[in-house]
PDB file of C-alpha atoms and ligand atoms in Angstrom:
ATOM      1  CA  ARG G   1     -61.031  40.105   8.212  1.00 91.00           C
ATOM      2  CA  THR G   2     -61.494  40.739   4.499  1.00 94.00           C
ATOM      3  CA  LEU G   3     -62.247  37.080   3.966  1.00 95.00           C
ATOM      4  CA  ALA G   4     -64.597  36.898   6.948  1.00 94.00           C
ATOM      5  CA  GLN G   5     -66.654  39.698   5.422  1.00 95.00           C
ATOM      6  CA  LEU G   6     -66.901  37.943   2.070  1.00 96.00           C
ATOM      7  CA  PRO G   7     -70.199  36.020   1.730  1.00 97.00           C
ATOM      8  CA  ASP G   8     -69.948  32.319   0.804  1.00 97.00           C
ATOM      9  CA  ALA G   9     -71.812  32.942  -2.448  1.00 96.00           C
ATOM     10  CA  GLU G  10     -69.005  35.232  -3.632  1.00 97.00           C
ATOM     11  CA  LEU G  11     -66.111  32.834  -3.168  1.00 97.00           C
ATOM     12  CA  ASP G  12     -66.450  31.531  -6.732  1.00 97.00           C
ATOM     13  CA  GLY G  13     -66.040  35.046  -8.124  1.00 97.00           C
ATOM     14  CA  ALA G  14     -62.948  36.216  -9.963  1.00 97.00           C
ATOM     15  CA  SER G  15     -59.931  37.433  -8.032  1.00 97.00           C
ATOM     16  CA  LEU G  16     -57.613  40.106  -9.372  1.00 95.00           C
ATOM     17  CA  LEU G  17     -55.068  37.420 -10.312  1.00 94.00           C
ATOM     18  CA  PRO G  18     -55.252  35.890 -13.787  1.00 92.00           C
ATOM     19  CA  ASP G  19     -57.039  32.513 -13.942  1.00 95.00           C
ATOM     20  CA  TRP G  20     -57.594  32.425 -10.195  1.00 97.00           C
ATOM     21  CA  SER G  21     -60.982  32.572  -8.499  1.00 98.00           C
ATOM     22  CA  ARG G  22     -61.141  33.908  -4.968  1.00 98.00           C
ATOM     23  CA  ARG G  23     -61.007  30.274  -3.823  1.00 98.00           C
ATOM     24  CA  HIS G  24     -57.609  29.844  -5.493  1.00 98.00           C
ATOM     25  CA  VAL G  25     -56.255  32.927  -3.707  1.00 98.00           C
ATOM     26  CA  ILE G  26     -57.575  31.667  -0.371  1.00 98.00           C
ATOM     27  CA  ALA G  27     -56.155  28.177  -0.920  1.00 98.00           C
ATOM     28  CA  HIS G  28     -52.810  29.697  -1.896  1.00 97.00           C
ATOM     29  CA  VAL G  29     -52.675  31.768   1.302  1.00 98.00           C
ATOM     30  CA  CYS G  30     -53.362  28.593   3.334  1.00 98.00           C
ATOM     31  CA  TYR G  31     -50.615  26.606   1.625  1.00 97.00           C
ATOM     32  CA  ASN G  32     -48.271  29.582   1.903  1.00 96.00           C
ATOM     33  CA  ALA G  33     -48.689  29.354   5.690  1.00 98.00           C
ATOM     34  CA  GLN G  34     -47.931  25.634   5.558  1.00 97.00           C
ATOM     35  CA  GLY G  35     -44.892  26.272   3.340  1.00 96.00           C
ATOM     36  CA  LEU G  36     -43.577  28.886   5.744  1.00 97.00           C
ATOM     37  CA  LEU G  37     -44.233  26.504   8.614  1.00 98.00           C
ATOM     38  CA  ARG G  38     -41.919  24.000   6.892  1.00 97.00           C
ATOM     39  CA  LEU G  39     -39.206  26.678   7.001  1.00 97.00           C
ATOM     40  CA  VAL G  40     -39.982  27.299  10.668  1.00 98.00           C
ATOM     41  CA  HIS G  41     -39.593  23.551  11.350  1.00 97.00           C
ATOM     42  CA  TRP G  42     -36.312  23.638   9.464  1.00 97.00           C
ATOM     43  CA  ALA G  43     -35.153  26.475  11.707  1.00 97.00           C
ATOM     44  CA  ALA G  44     -36.342  24.632  14.821  1.00 97.00           C
ATOM     45  CA  THR G  45     -34.878  21.206  14.010  1.00 97.00           C
ATOM     46  CA  GLY G  46     -32.035  21.828  11.555  1.00 95.00           C
ATOM     47  CA  VAL G  47     -33.670  19.309   9.190  1.00 95.00           C
ATOM     48  CA  GLU G  48     -33.814  20.871   5.727  1.00 93.00           C
ATOM     49  CA  THR G  49     -37.415  21.081   4.540  1.00 92.00           C
ATOM     50  CA  PRO G  50     -38.036  23.316   1.527  1.00 88.00           C
ATOM     51  CA  MET G  51     -41.093  25.544   1.402  1.00 89.00           C
ATOM     52  CA  TYR G  52     -42.598  23.592  -1.519  1.00 86.00           C
ATOM     53  CA  ALA G  53     -41.402  20.300  -3.013  1.00 84.00           C
ATOM     54  CA  SER G  54     -41.651  21.817  -6.505  1.00 87.00           C
ATOM     55  CA  ARG G  55     -43.455  24.507  -8.448  1.00 87.00           C
ATOM     56  CA  GLN G  56     -45.734  21.835  -9.913  1.00 91.00           C
ATOM     57  CA  ASP G  57     -46.590  20.505  -6.452  1.00 91.00           C
ATOM     58  CA  ARG G  58     -47.409  24.001  -5.273  1.00 90.00           C
ATOM     59  CA  ASP G  59     -49.684  24.657  -8.263  1.00 93.00           C
ATOM     60  CA  ASP G  60     -51.443  21.264  -8.000  1.00 95.00           C
ATOM     61  CA  GLU G  61     -52.080  21.842  -4.300  1.00 95.00           C
ATOM     62  CA  ILE G  62     -53.741  25.202  -5.013  1.00 96.00           C
ATOM     63  CA  GLN G  63     -55.968  23.624  -7.666  1.00 97.00           C
ATOM     64  CA  ARG G  64     -57.039  20.930  -5.203  1.00 97.00           C
ATOM     65  CA  GLY G  65     -57.521  23.438  -2.406  1.00 97.00           C
ATOM     66  CA  ALA G  66     -59.778  25.578  -4.575  1.00 97.00           C
ATOM     67  CA  LYS G  67     -62.147  22.591  -4.822  1.00 97.00           C
ATOM     68  CA  LEU G  68     -62.582  22.207  -1.050  1.00 98.00           C
ATOM     69  CA  SER G  69     -66.005  22.946   0.338  1.00 97.00           C
ATOM     70  CA  THR G  70     -66.532  26.481   1.580  1.00 97.00           C
ATOM     71  CA  SER G  71     -66.524  25.429   5.223  1.00 97.00           C
ATOM     72  CA  GLU G  72     -63.368  23.321   4.753  1.00 98.00           C
ATOM     73  CA  LEU G  73     -61.614  26.191   3.010  1.00 97.00           C
ATOM     74  CA  ARG G  74     -62.567  28.706   5.684  1.00 97.00           C
ATOM     75  CA  ALA G  75     -61.466  26.282   8.412  1.00 97.00           C
ATOM     76  CA  LEU G  76     -58.151  25.715   6.629  1.00 98.00           C
ATOM     77  CA  VAL G  77     -57.436  29.464   6.590  1.00 97.00           C
ATOM     78  CA  VAL G  78     -57.817  29.651  10.360  1.00 97.00           C
ATOM     79  CA  ALA G  79     -56.013  26.369  11.095  1.00 98.00           C
ATOM     80  CA  THR G  80     -52.976  27.094   8.919  1.00 98.00           C
ATOM     81  CA  ALA G  81     -52.602  30.643  10.255  1.00 97.00           C
ATOM     82  CA  ASN G  82     -52.786  29.336  13.841  1.00 98.00           C
ATOM     83  CA  GLU G  83     -50.272  26.562  13.154  1.00 98.00           C
ATOM     84  CA  LEU G  84     -47.820  29.079  11.721  1.00 98.00           C
ATOM     85  CA  ASP G  85     -48.294  31.333  14.748  1.00 98.00           C
ATOM     86  CA  GLU G  86     -47.612  28.386  17.052  1.00 98.00           C
ATOM     87  CA  GLY G  87     -44.521  27.446  15.063  1.00 98.00           C
ATOM     88  CA  TRP G  88     -43.205  30.990  15.353  1.00 98.00           C
ATOM     89  CA  ARG G  89     -43.942  31.166  19.063  1.00 98.00           C
ATOM     90  CA  GLY G  90     -41.952  27.962  19.643  1.00 97.00           C
ATOM     91  CA  LEU G  91     -38.720  29.190  18.001  1.00 98.00           C
ATOM     92  CA  SER G  92     -35.711  29.833  20.218  1.00 98.00           C
ATOM     93  CA  ASP G  93     -33.580  32.940  19.669  1.00 97.00           C
ATOM     94  CA  GLU G  94     -30.977  30.779  17.998  1.00 97.00           C
ATOM     95  CA  ALA G  95     -33.530  29.095  15.718  1.00 98.00           C
ATOM     96  CA  TRP G  96     -34.792  32.501  14.564  1.00 98.00           C
ATOM     97  CA  ARG G  97     -31.289  33.174  13.222  1.00 97.00           C
ATOM     98  CA  THR G  98     -31.057  29.843  11.333  1.00 96.00           C
ATOM     99  CA  GLN G  99     -30.559  30.266   7.601  1.00 96.00           C
ATOM    100  CA  VAL G 100     -33.343  28.734   5.493  1.00 95.00           C
ATOM    101  CA  ARG G 101     -34.211  28.782   1.797  1.00 91.00           C
ATOM    102  CA  MET G 102     -37.369  28.698  -0.350  1.00 85.00           C
ATOM    103  CA  ALA G 103     -36.040  26.390  -3.078  1.00 78.00           C
ATOM    104  CA  GLN G 104     -32.727  26.959  -4.846  1.00 75.00           C
ATOM    105  CA  GLY G 105     -32.745  30.671  -3.999  1.00 79.00           C
ATOM    106  CA  PRO G 106     -30.559  32.571  -1.536  1.00 85.00           C
ATOM    107  CA  GLU G 107     -30.547  31.800   2.171  1.00 92.00           C
ATOM    108  CA  PHE G 108     -32.223  34.071   4.671  1.00 95.00           C
ATOM    109  CA  PRO G 109     -32.704  33.961   8.444  1.00 97.00           C
ATOM    110  CA  ALA G 110     -35.936  32.444   9.780  1.00 98.00           C
ATOM    111  CA  THR G 111     -36.952  35.933  10.975  1.00 98.00           C
ATOM    112  CA  THR G 112     -37.635  36.780   7.304  1.00 97.00           C
ATOM    113  CA  THR G 113     -40.582  34.336   7.293  1.00 97.00           C
ATOM    114  CA  ILE G 114     -42.545  37.012   9.175  1.00 98.00           C
ATOM    115  CA  TRP G 115     -42.058  39.452   6.317  1.00 97.00           C
ATOM    116  CA  LEU G 116     -42.839  36.759   3.710  1.00 96.00           C
ATOM    117  CA  ARG G 117     -46.143  36.062   5.434  1.00 98.00           C
ATOM    118  CA  THR G 118     -46.901  39.759   5.884  1.00 97.00           C
ATOM    119  CA  ARG G 119     -46.622  40.599   2.197  1.00 97.00           C
ATOM    120  CA  GLU G 120     -48.689  37.556   1.206  1.00 97.00           C
ATOM    121  CA  VAL G 121     -51.545  38.293   3.572  1.00 97.00           C
ATOM    122  CA  TRP G 122     -51.847  41.990   2.686  1.00 97.00           C
ATOM    123  CA  LEU G 123     -51.453  41.710  -1.074  1.00 97.00           C
ATOM    124  CA  HIS G 124     -53.714  38.689  -1.424  1.00 97.00           C
ATOM    125  CA  ALA G 125     -56.380  40.448   0.645  1.00 97.00           C
ATOM    126  CA  VAL G 126     -56.409  43.004  -2.170  1.00 97.00           C
ATOM    127  CA  ASP G 127     -56.464  40.192  -4.738  1.00 97.00           C
ATOM    128  CA  LEU G 128     -59.736  38.936  -3.246  1.00 97.00           C
ATOM    129  CA  ASN G 129     -61.255  41.816  -5.180  1.00 95.00           C
ATOM    130  CA  SER G 130     -63.792  42.547  -2.499  1.00 95.00           C
ATOM    131  CA  GLY G 131     -62.983  46.041  -1.305  1.00 91.00           C
ATOM    132  CA  ALA G 132     -59.553  45.826   0.363  1.00 95.00           C
ATOM    133  CA  ALA G 133     -57.061  48.093  -1.382  1.00 95.00           C
ATOM    134  CA  CYS G 134     -53.378  49.011  -1.259  1.00 96.00           C
ATOM    135  CA  ASP G 135     -54.583  52.374   0.132  1.00 96.00           C
ATOM    136  CA  ASP G 136     -55.390  50.471   3.349  1.00 95.00           C
ATOM    137  CA  PHE G 137     -51.740  49.429   3.834  1.00 97.00           C
ATOM    138  CA  PRO G 138     -49.725  51.044   6.635  1.00 97.00           C
ATOM    139  CA  PRO G 139     -47.115  53.457   5.183  1.00 96.00           C
ATOM    140  CA  ASN G 140     -44.159  51.388   6.419  1.00 96.00           C
ATOM    141  CA  LEU G 141     -45.566  48.320   4.668  1.00 97.00           C
ATOM    142  CA  ILE G 142     -45.767  50.327   1.428  1.00 97.00           C
ATOM    143  CA  ASP G 143     -42.153  51.471   1.849  1.00 96.00           C
ATOM    144  CA  ARG G 144     -40.932  47.980   2.570  1.00 96.00           C
ATOM    145  CA  LEU G 145     -42.810  46.496  -0.393  1.00 97.00           C
ATOM    146  CA  LEU G 146     -41.277  49.081  -2.712  1.00 97.00           C
ATOM    147  CA  SER G 147     -37.738  48.435  -1.510  1.00 95.00           C
ATOM    148  CA  ASN G 148     -38.369  44.695  -1.637  1.00 95.00           C
ATOM    149  CA  VAL G 149     -39.520  44.852  -5.264  1.00 97.00           C
ATOM    150  CA  LEU G 150     -36.571  47.067  -6.227  1.00 97.00           C
ATOM    151  CA  SER G 151     -34.018  44.782  -4.617  1.00 95.00           C
ATOM    152  CA  ALA G 152     -35.602  41.767  -6.363  1.00 94.00           C
ATOM    153  CA  TRP G 153     -35.307  43.584  -9.709  1.00 97.00           C
ATOM    154  CA  ARG G 154     -31.721  44.640  -8.975  1.00 96.00           C
ATOM    155  CA  GLY G 155     -30.795  41.049  -8.242  1.00 93.00           C
ATOM    156  CA  ARG G 156     -32.146  39.856 -11.605  1.00 93.00           C
ATOM    157  CA  ALA G 157     -31.468  42.987 -13.720  1.00 94.00           C
ATOM    158  CA  ALA G 158     -28.408  41.701 -15.592  1.00 94.00           C
ATOM    159  CA  GLU G 159     -29.764  38.184 -16.083  1.00 94.00           C
ATOM    160  CA  GLU G 160     -33.251  39.242 -17.254  1.00 95.00           C
ATOM    161  CA  GLY G 161     -32.451  42.566 -18.928  1.00 95.00           C
ATOM    162  CA  ILE G 162     -34.584  44.554 -16.494  1.00 96.00           C
ATOM    163  CA  PRO G 163     -34.229  48.255 -17.430  1.00 95.00           C
ATOM    164  CA  ASN G 164     -33.253  50.956 -14.981  1.00 96.00           C
ATOM    165  CA  LEU G 165     -36.716  51.718 -13.619  1.00 97.00           C
ATOM    166  CA  VAL G 166     -36.645  54.623 -11.189  1.00 97.00           C
ATOM    167  CA  LEU G 167     -39.612  54.829  -8.840  1.00 97.00           C
ATOM    168  CA  SER G 168     -40.363  58.427  -7.970  1.00 96.00           C
ATOM    169  CA  PRO G 169     -43.075  58.613  -5.279  1.00 96.00           C
ATOM    170  CA  THR G 170     -44.840  61.976  -5.353  1.00 95.00           C
ATOM    171  CA  ASP G 171     -45.605  61.741  -1.628  1.00 94.00           C
ATOM    172  CA  ARG G 172     -42.184  60.568  -0.422  1.00 88.00           C
ATOM    173  CA  GLY G 173     -38.738  62.151  -0.448  1.00 80.00           C
ATOM    174  CA  VAL G 174     -36.293  60.301  -2.562  1.00 91.00           C
ATOM    175  CA  PRO G 175     -36.650  58.398  -5.838  1.00 95.00           C
ATOM    176  CA  LYS G 176     -35.075  54.936  -5.885  1.00 96.00           C
ATOM    177  CA  GLY G 177     -34.050  52.928  -8.912  1.00 97.00           C
ATOM    178  CA  VAL G 178     -32.949  49.566 -10.189  1.00 97.00           C
ATOM    179  CA  GLY G 179     -29.763  51.471 -11.112  1.00 96.00           C
ATOM    180  CA  ASP G 180     -28.486  55.036 -10.765  1.00 96.00           C
ATOM    181  CA  VAL G 181     -31.384  57.479 -10.294  1.00 95.00           C
ATOM    182  CA  ASP G 182     -29.541  60.145 -12.347  1.00 94.00           C
ATOM    183  CA  ASP G 183     -29.039  57.824 -15.326  1.00 94.00           C
ATOM    184  CA  PRO G 184     -30.381  59.724 -18.392  1.00 93.00           C
ATOM    185  CA  ALA G 185     -31.642  56.419 -19.840  1.00 92.00           C
ATOM    186  CA  ALA G 186     -33.650  55.587 -16.703  1.00 94.00           C
ATOM    187  CA  ILE G 187     -37.415  55.103 -17.038  1.00 95.00           C
ATOM    188  CA  VAL G 188     -38.810  57.324 -14.290  1.00 95.00           C
ATOM    189  CA  VAL G 189     -42.180  56.056 -13.060  1.00 96.00           C
ATOM    190  CA  ARG G 190     -44.245  58.441 -10.935  1.00 96.00           C
ATOM    191  CA  GLY G 191     -47.237  58.088  -8.687  1.00 96.00           C
ATOM    192  CA  THR G 192     -47.997  58.081  -4.996  1.00 97.00           C
ATOM    193  CA  ALA G 193     -46.108  55.417  -3.065  1.00 97.00           C
ATOM    194  CA  VAL G 194     -49.369  53.427  -3.000  1.00 98.00           C
ATOM    195  CA  ASP G 195     -49.800  53.745  -6.792  1.00 97.00           C
ATOM    196  CA  LEU G 196     -46.201  52.663  -7.293  1.00 97.00           C
ATOM    197  CA  THR G 197     -46.679  49.674  -5.002  1.00 97.00           C
ATOM    198  CA  ARG G 198     -49.765  48.607  -6.940  1.00 96.00           C
ATOM    199  CA  TRP G 199     -47.896  48.955 -10.233  1.00 97.00           C
ATOM    200  CA  ALA G 200     -44.594  47.425  -9.076  1.00 97.00           C
ATOM    201  CA  THR G 201     -46.342  44.329  -7.712  1.00 96.00           C
ATOM    202  CA  GLY G 202     -48.158  43.836 -11.021  1.00 94.00           C
ATOM    203  CA  ARG G 203     -51.546  45.099  -9.877  1.00 93.00           C
ATOM    204  CA  GLY G 204     -52.434  47.875 -12.301  1.00 92.00           C
ATOM    205  CA  PHE G 205     -51.527  51.309 -13.635  1.00 94.00           C
ATOM    206  CA  LEU G 206     -53.859  53.503 -11.575  1.00 94.00           C
ATOM    207  CA  GLY G 207     -52.226  56.921 -10.953  1.00 95.00           C
ATOM    208  CA  ILE G 208     -49.021  55.953 -12.772  1.00 96.00           C
ATOM    209  CA  THR G 209     -47.250  58.351 -15.160  1.00 95.00           C
ATOM    210  CA  THR G 210     -43.735  58.517 -16.545  1.00 94.00           C
ATOM    211  CA  ALA G 211     -41.315  61.458 -16.642  1.00 88.00           C
ATOM    212  CA  ASN G 212     -41.394  61.620 -20.460  1.00 81.00           C
ATOM    213  CA  GLU G 213     -45.182  61.200 -20.783  1.00 81.00           C
ATOM    214  CA  MET G 214     -44.716  57.813 -22.437  1.00 84.00           C
ATOM    215  CA  PRO G 215     -47.021  55.033 -21.231  1.00 88.00           C
ATOM    216  CA  ALA G 216     -45.465  53.200 -18.289  1.00 91.00           C
ATOM    217  CA  PRO G 217     -44.180  49.717 -19.122  1.00 92.00           C
ATOM    218  CA  SER G 218     -45.602  46.730 -17.300  1.00 94.00           C
ATOM    219  CA  ALA G 219     -43.625  46.099 -14.160  1.00 96.00           C
ATOM    220  CA  PRO G 220     -41.168  43.219 -14.431  1.00 95.00           C
ATOM    221  CA  ARG G 221     -41.983  40.093 -12.472  1.00 93.00           C
ATOM    222  CA  TRP G 222     -41.359  40.657  -8.770  1.00 91.00           C
ATOM    223  CA  ILE G 223     -41.201  37.216  -7.073  1.00 84.00           C
TER     224      ILE G 223
HETATM  225 ZN1   ZN R 301     -48.674  34.602  -3.014  1.00 75.81          ZN
END
């Protein structure tokens, strides 16, 4: 809906993502649907098909997609979303439980593709920089994004030296951290759950403070 409301003349404008115009974001969302559809086919057939052949392939595809005509790009958004929906609708109960993988990463059941698509569509709607905001997200989406980011950081904390960031939402009950929330060395980052989601997904510092009044660090890479 956000894209449908965006006039053609504004598609060349800057997105909120570095070096990407709105066209790049749109193309990426299309190819994300196709990538997820490859995982759905994997689940349906048992034939291993990774989401993207390689990082380079994924990036090249987005660059090409951003050069499509406006009508082609808009049509691709609709077509790829519909194809993914059809793929999902065709999965048997057993296929939904099939373990798939993005590239070399951990395996997950095909059901997770629904979440992977959900977070892409909502966050990239914000990235279109045309009025949609994290404030529009349903509260359970916010909660799930926050726990998703934290578990990603936990998984890479030792390897990448990610500090013990503790997210303390001012409008939710319990703080949650990369490590122990009572750790005296923890960096406690405060804000509403929406502010924390924006910050934790690398989308700005609005409303963010820290427990010791120091400037908040940039959030570590999420995905
Ligand atoms: Zn994305």
